[in-house]
Amino acid sequence: MPRASKWAIRLSLIHFAAGILMGATMLFAKAGVGSVGLLNHRLTHVHMMLFGWLVQFVIGVAFWILPKFSEAPRRGNTTLVWASLLALNFGALLGTVEPWVPTLGAAGWSLEILACVLFSVHLWPRIKGFDG
Amino acid sequence: MPYESRLFIKTGIVLFAAALLLGGLSNLPLLGVDPGPFFGPIASAGPAHLHVFMYGWVTQVIIGVALWLFPIVDRDNPRGPTWLAYLAWVGINLGLVARLVAEPQATAYAPASIWDWMLLASAVLQTVGGLAFVAAIWPRVKTRG
């Protein structure tokens, strides 16, 4: 798999593990173990799991698997992909503090949206038939 | 497709159907229909329903395909320790079932009940399941060579 995919998938797995642990503490709180205030951190869990894990994993696999071009660069503009991954991970990190600092959370959402747009621009021409 | 992948993907599909059913049941009160004493609490548990969709369906299909398609560890042991995959399957699915049953009943504001213990077990099981998958797939996230 290409290097960008390896980075994306490994980072997504780290977000997945962190998000699961976050979710477990919230479920513990729901069962009366730990601070009930943890239940207010749902957005942290959402940023970790939706963007940090799910979207990033999909980006990593899509960049690897989807049809390549017949001429170099075989996978198209990789700068867009790296920019997308930077935006996504910074966005997810900022998003994790949203319950405490909503403005940083808004910046996080913006970066996550930017990441999706950047990756979509990269990916669009690769969605083609084998004769393309 | 290896057996563990088939297990995850088929289970994911079953939970997809279950999540759709739960969604339907949760909307019955809008039509003036009582879903009953058994399905009522389950259908009203929003987070449990959401996790059946996201963890039970989406993540399990991802896991199944990843275990199938990712680069091999080495020729002698292509998919690494398969017991991690089975541990992931047991943890995720038992955890989700326990959550579906316990979450509507458990509350942080009342004395500990059997439902609280079941919810704690669900949290541990789901965590063990997810981390087992991470451990299983991590060595297979690599460039060629």
Coordinates of C-alpha atoms in Angstrom, one line a residue:
Chain A
M1 CA 0.0 0.0 0.0
P2 CA 1.3 3.6 -0.6
R3 CA 2.8 5.6 2.1
A4 CA -0.1 8.0 2.5
S5 CA -2.4 5.1 2.9
K6 CA -0.2 3.6 5.6
W7 CA -0.1 6.9 7.5
A8 CA -3.9 7.4 7.1
I9 CA -4.8 3.9 8.2
R10 CA -2.4 3.9 11.2
L11 CA -3.6 7.3 12.4
S12 CA -7.2 6.1 12.0
L13 CA -6.5 3.0 14.1
I14 CA -5.0 5.3 16.8
H15 CA -8.1 7.5 16.7
F16 CA -10.2 4.3 16.9
A17 CA -8.4 3.0 20.0
A18 CA -8.6 6.4 21.7
G19 CA -12.2 6.9 20.7
I20 CA -13.1 3.4 22.0
L21 CA -11.5 4.2 25.4
M22 CA -13.3 7.5 25.5
G23 CA -16.6 5.8 24.8
A24 CA -15.9 3.2 27.4
T25 CA -15.4 5.9 30.1
M26 CA -18.7 7.5 29.0
L27 CA -20.5 4.1 29.3
F28 CA -18.9 3.6 32.7
A29 CA -20.3 7.0 33.7
K30 CA -23.7 6.0 32.5
A31 CA -23.5 3.0 34.8
G32 CA -22.6 5.2 37.7
V33 CA -18.8 4.7 37.7
G34 CA -16.8 7.8 37.3
S35 CA -17.9 11.4 36.7
V36 CA -21.3 11.9 35.2
G37 CA -19.8 15.0 33.6
L38 CA -18.1 12.6 31.1
L39 CA -21.5 12.2 29.4
N40 CA -21.1 15.7 28.2
H41 CA -18.1 14.8 26.1
R42 CA -20.1 13.1 23.4
L43 CA -18.7 15.5 20.7
T44 CA -15.1 14.5 21.6
H45 CA -16.1 10.9 20.9
V46 CA -17.9 11.8 17.7
H47 CA -14.8 13.7 16.3
M48 CA -12.5 10.8 17.2
M49 CA -14.7 8.1 15.8
L50 CA -16.4 9.7 12.8
F51 CA -13.5 11.7 11.3
G52 CA -10.4 10.4 13.1
W53 CA -11.3 6.8 12.5
L54 CA -14.0 6.2 9.9
V55 CA -13.4 9.0 7.4
Q56 CA -9.6 8.7 7.6
F57 CA -9.7 4.9 7.2
V58 CA -11.9 5.2 4.2
I59 CA -9.5 7.9 2.8
G60 CA -6.5 5.6 3.3
V61 CA -8.1 2.6 1.6
A62 CA -9.7 4.6 -1.2
F63 CA -6.3 6.2 -2.1
W64 CA -4.8 2.7 -2.2
I65 CA -7.5 0.7 -3.9
L66 CA -9.3 2.9 -6.4
P67 CA -8.3 2.8 -10.1
K68 CA -4.9 4.3 -11.0
F69 CA -4.0 6.3 -14.1
S70 CA -2.0 4.7 -16.9
E71 CA 0.6 7.4 -16.7
A72 CA 2.6 8.8 -13.8
P73 CA 1.6 10.0 -11.3
R74 CA -0.4 6.8 -11.2
R75 CA -2.5 7.9 -8.2
G76 CA -2.9 11.5 -9.2
N77 CA -2.2 14.5 -7.1
T78 CA -0.8 13.2 -3.8
T79 CA -0.3 16.7 -2.4
L80 CA -4.0 17.0 -2.1
V81 CA -4.1 13.7 -0.2
W82 CA -1.4 14.7 2.3
A83 CA -3.1 18.1 2.7
S84 CA -6.4 16.3 3.3
L85 CA -4.8 14.1 6.0
L86 CA -3.2 17.1 7.7
A87 CA -6.5 19.0 7.8
L88 CA -8.4 15.9 8.9
N89 CA -6.1 15.1 11.8
F90 CA -5.7 18.7 13.0
G91 CA -9.5 19.1 12.7
A92 CA -10.2 16.0 14.7
L93 CA -7.8 17.0 17.4
L94 CA -9.4 20.5 17.6
G95 CA -12.8 18.9 17.6
T96 CA -11.9 16.8 20.7
V97 CA -11.8 20.0 22.8
E98 CA -15.1 21.3 21.5
P99 CA -17.0 20.6 24.8
W100 CA -14.6 23.0 26.5
V101 CA -13.7 25.5 23.8
P102 CA -16.5 25.7 21.2
T103 CA -14.6 28.1 18.9
L104 CA -11.8 25.5 18.6
G105 CA -14.5 22.9 17.9
A106 CA -15.8 25.1 15.1
A107 CA -12.3 25.4 13.6
G108 CA -12.1 21.6 13.9
W109 CA -15.3 21.1 12.0
S110 CA -14.1 23.5 9.3
L111 CA -10.8 21.6 8.9
E112 CA -12.6 18.3 8.7
I113 CA -14.9 19.7 6.0
L114 CA -11.8 21.1 4.1
A115 CA -10.2 17.6 4.3
C116 CA -13.2 16.0 2.8
V117 CA -13.3 18.5 0.0
L118 CA -9.6 18.2 -0.7
F119 CA -9.8 14.4 -0.9
S120 CA -12.9 14.5 -3.1
V121 CA -11.0 16.8 -5.5
H122 CA -8.2 14.2 -5.6
L123 CA -10.5 11.2 -5.9
W124 CA -13.0 12.4 -8.5
P125 CA -10.9 11.7 -11.6
R126 CA -10.0 8.2 -10.3
I127 CA -13.6 7.1 -10.3
K128 CA -13.5 5.7 -13.8
G129 CA -14.0 2.7 -15.9
F130 CA -11.1 0.5 -16.9
D131 CA -11.1 2.2 -20.3
G132 CA -10.6 5.6 -18.8
Chain B
M1 CA -12.4 -15.0 1.7
P2 CA -11.2 -16.3 5.1
Y3 CA -13.7 -17.6 7.6
E4 CA -13.2 -14.7 10.0
S5 CA -13.9 -12.2 7.3
R6 CA -17.1 -14.0 6.4
L7 CA -18.1 -14.0 10.0
F8 CA -17.6 -10.3 10.4
I9 CA -19.4 -9.3 7.2
K10 CA -22.4 -11.6 7.7
T11 CA -22.8 -10.5 11.3
G12 CA -22.5 -6.9 10.1
I13 CA -25.3 -7.5 7.6
V14 CA -27.5 -9.1 10.3
L15 CA -26.9 -6.1 12.6
F16 CA -27.7 -3.7 9.8
A17 CA -31.1 -5.3 9.5
A18 CA -31.5 -5.2 13.3
A19 CA -30.6 -1.5 13.4
L20 CA -33.1 -0.8 10.6
L21 CA -35.7 -2.7 12.6
L22 CA -34.9 -0.8 15.7
G23 CA -35.2 2.4 13.8
G24 CA -38.6 1.3 12.6
L25 CA -39.7 0.3 16.1
S26 CA -38.6 3.6 17.5
N27 CA -40.9 5.4 15.1
L28 CA -44.0 3.4 16.0
P29 CA -45.1 5.8 18.8
L30 CA -45.3 8.5 16.1
L31 CA -48.0 6.4 14.5
G32 CA -49.7 5.9 17.8
V33 CA -48.6 2.3 18.1
D34 CA -47.1 1.0 21.3
P35 CA -44.0 -1.2 20.5
G36 CA -44.6 -3.2 23.7
P37 CA -42.8 -3.8 27.0
F38 CA -39.9 -5.7 25.4
F39 CA -39.1 -3.7 22.2
G40 CA -40.2 -0.4 23.6
P41 CA -37.2 0.3 25.9
I42 CA -34.7 -1.2 23.3
A43 CA -36.1 0.9 20.5
S44 CA -36.0 4.1 22.5
A45 CA -32.3 3.6 23.4
G46 CA -30.8 6.1 20.9
P47 CA -27.1 5.6 21.6
A48 CA -27.5 1.8 21.6
H49 CA -29.3 2.0 18.2
L50 CA -26.6 4.3 16.8
H51 CA -23.9 1.9 17.9
V52 CA -25.6 -1.1 16.4
F53 CA -25.4 0.9 13.1
M54 CA -21.9 2.3 13.4
Y55 CA -20.1 -0.4 15.4
G56 CA -22.3 -3.4 14.6
W57 CA -22.7 -2.8 10.9
V58 CA -20.2 -0.3 9.5
T59 CA -17.2 -1.2 11.6
Q60 CA -17.7 -4.9 11.3
V61 CA -17.9 -4.8 7.5
I62 CA -14.8 -2.7 7.5
I63 CA -13.0 -5.2 9.8
G64 CA -14.1 -8.1 7.7
V65 CA -12.8 -6.6 4.5
A66 CA -9.6 -5.4 6.1
L67 CA -8.8 -8.8 7.5
W68 CA -9.3 -10.2 4.0
L69 CA -7.6 -7.7 1.8
F70 CA -4.7 -6.1 3.8
P71 CA -1.1 -7.1 3.0
I72 CA -0.1 -10.4 4.6
V73 CA 2.2 -10.4 7.6
D74 CA 4.5 -13.1 6.1
R75 CA 4.1 -16.2 3.9
D76 CA 4.2 -18.6 6.8
N77 CA 1.5 -16.8 8.8
P78 CA -0.3 -14.6 6.3
R79 CA -3.0 -13.1 8.6
G80 CA -1.1 -13.1 11.9
P81 CA -2.8 -14.4 15.0
T82 CA -6.4 -15.3 14.1
W83 CA -7.4 -15.6 17.7
L84 CA -7.3 -11.8 17.8
A85 CA -9.9 -11.6 15.1
Y86 CA -12.2 -14.0 16.9
L87 CA -11.7 -12.1 20.2
A88 CA -12.7 -8.9 18.3
W89 CA -15.8 -10.6 17.0
V90 CA -16.9 -11.9 20.4
G91 CA -16.1 -8.6 22.2
I92 CA -17.9 -6.4 19.7
N93 CA -21.0 -8.5 19.4
L94 CA -21.5 -9.6 23.0
G95 CA -20.8 -6.0 24.0
L96 CA -23.4 -4.6 21.6
V97 CA -26.1 -7.2 22.7
A98 CA -25.4 -6.4 26.4
R99 CA -25.6 -2.7 25.6
L100 CA -28.9 -3.0 23.8
V101 CA -30.4 -4.8 26.8
A102 CA -28.8 -2.8 29.6
E103 CA -28.6 0.8 28.4
P104 CA -32.3 1.6 28.5
Q105 CA -32.5 0.3 32.1
A106 CA -29.2 1.6 33.6
T107 CA -29.0 5.0 35.1
A108 CA -26.1 6.8 36.7
Y109 CA -28.4 8.4 39.3
A110 CA -29.8 5.3 41.0
P111 CA -28.2 2.6 43.2
A112 CA -26.2 0.0 41.2
S113 CA -28.4 -2.6 39.6
I114 CA -27.9 -5.6 37.4
W115 CA -28.3 -3.4 34.4
D116 CA -25.4 -1.2 35.5
W117 CA -23.2 -4.2 35.8
M118 CA -24.3 -5.4 32.4
L119 CA -23.5 -1.9 31.0
L120 CA -20.0 -2.0 32.5
A121 CA -19.5 -5.5 31.0
S122 CA -20.6 -4.1 27.7
A123 CA -18.1 -1.3 27.8
V124 CA -15.3 -3.7 28.6
L125 CA -16.3 -6.1 25.9
Q126 CA -16.6 -3.5 23.2
T127 CA -13.3 -2.0 24.2
V128 CA -11.5 -5.4 24.2
G129 CA -13.1 -6.2 20.8
G130 CA -12.0 -3.0 19.2
L131 CA -8.5 -3.1 20.6
A132 CA -8.2 -6.7 19.5
F133 CA -8.9 -5.7 15.9
V134 CA -6.3 -2.9 16.2
A135 CA -3.7 -5.4 17.4
A136 CA -4.7 -7.8 14.6
I137 CA -4.5 -5.4 11.7
W138 CA -1.6 -3.1 12.8
P139 CA 1.2 -5.3 11.5
R140 CA -0.6 -5.6 8.2
V141 CA -0.6 -1.8 7.6
K142 CA 2.6 -1.6 5.6
T143 CA 4.0 -0.7 2.3
R144 CA 5.3 -3.5 0.1
G145 CA 8.5 -5.2 1.3

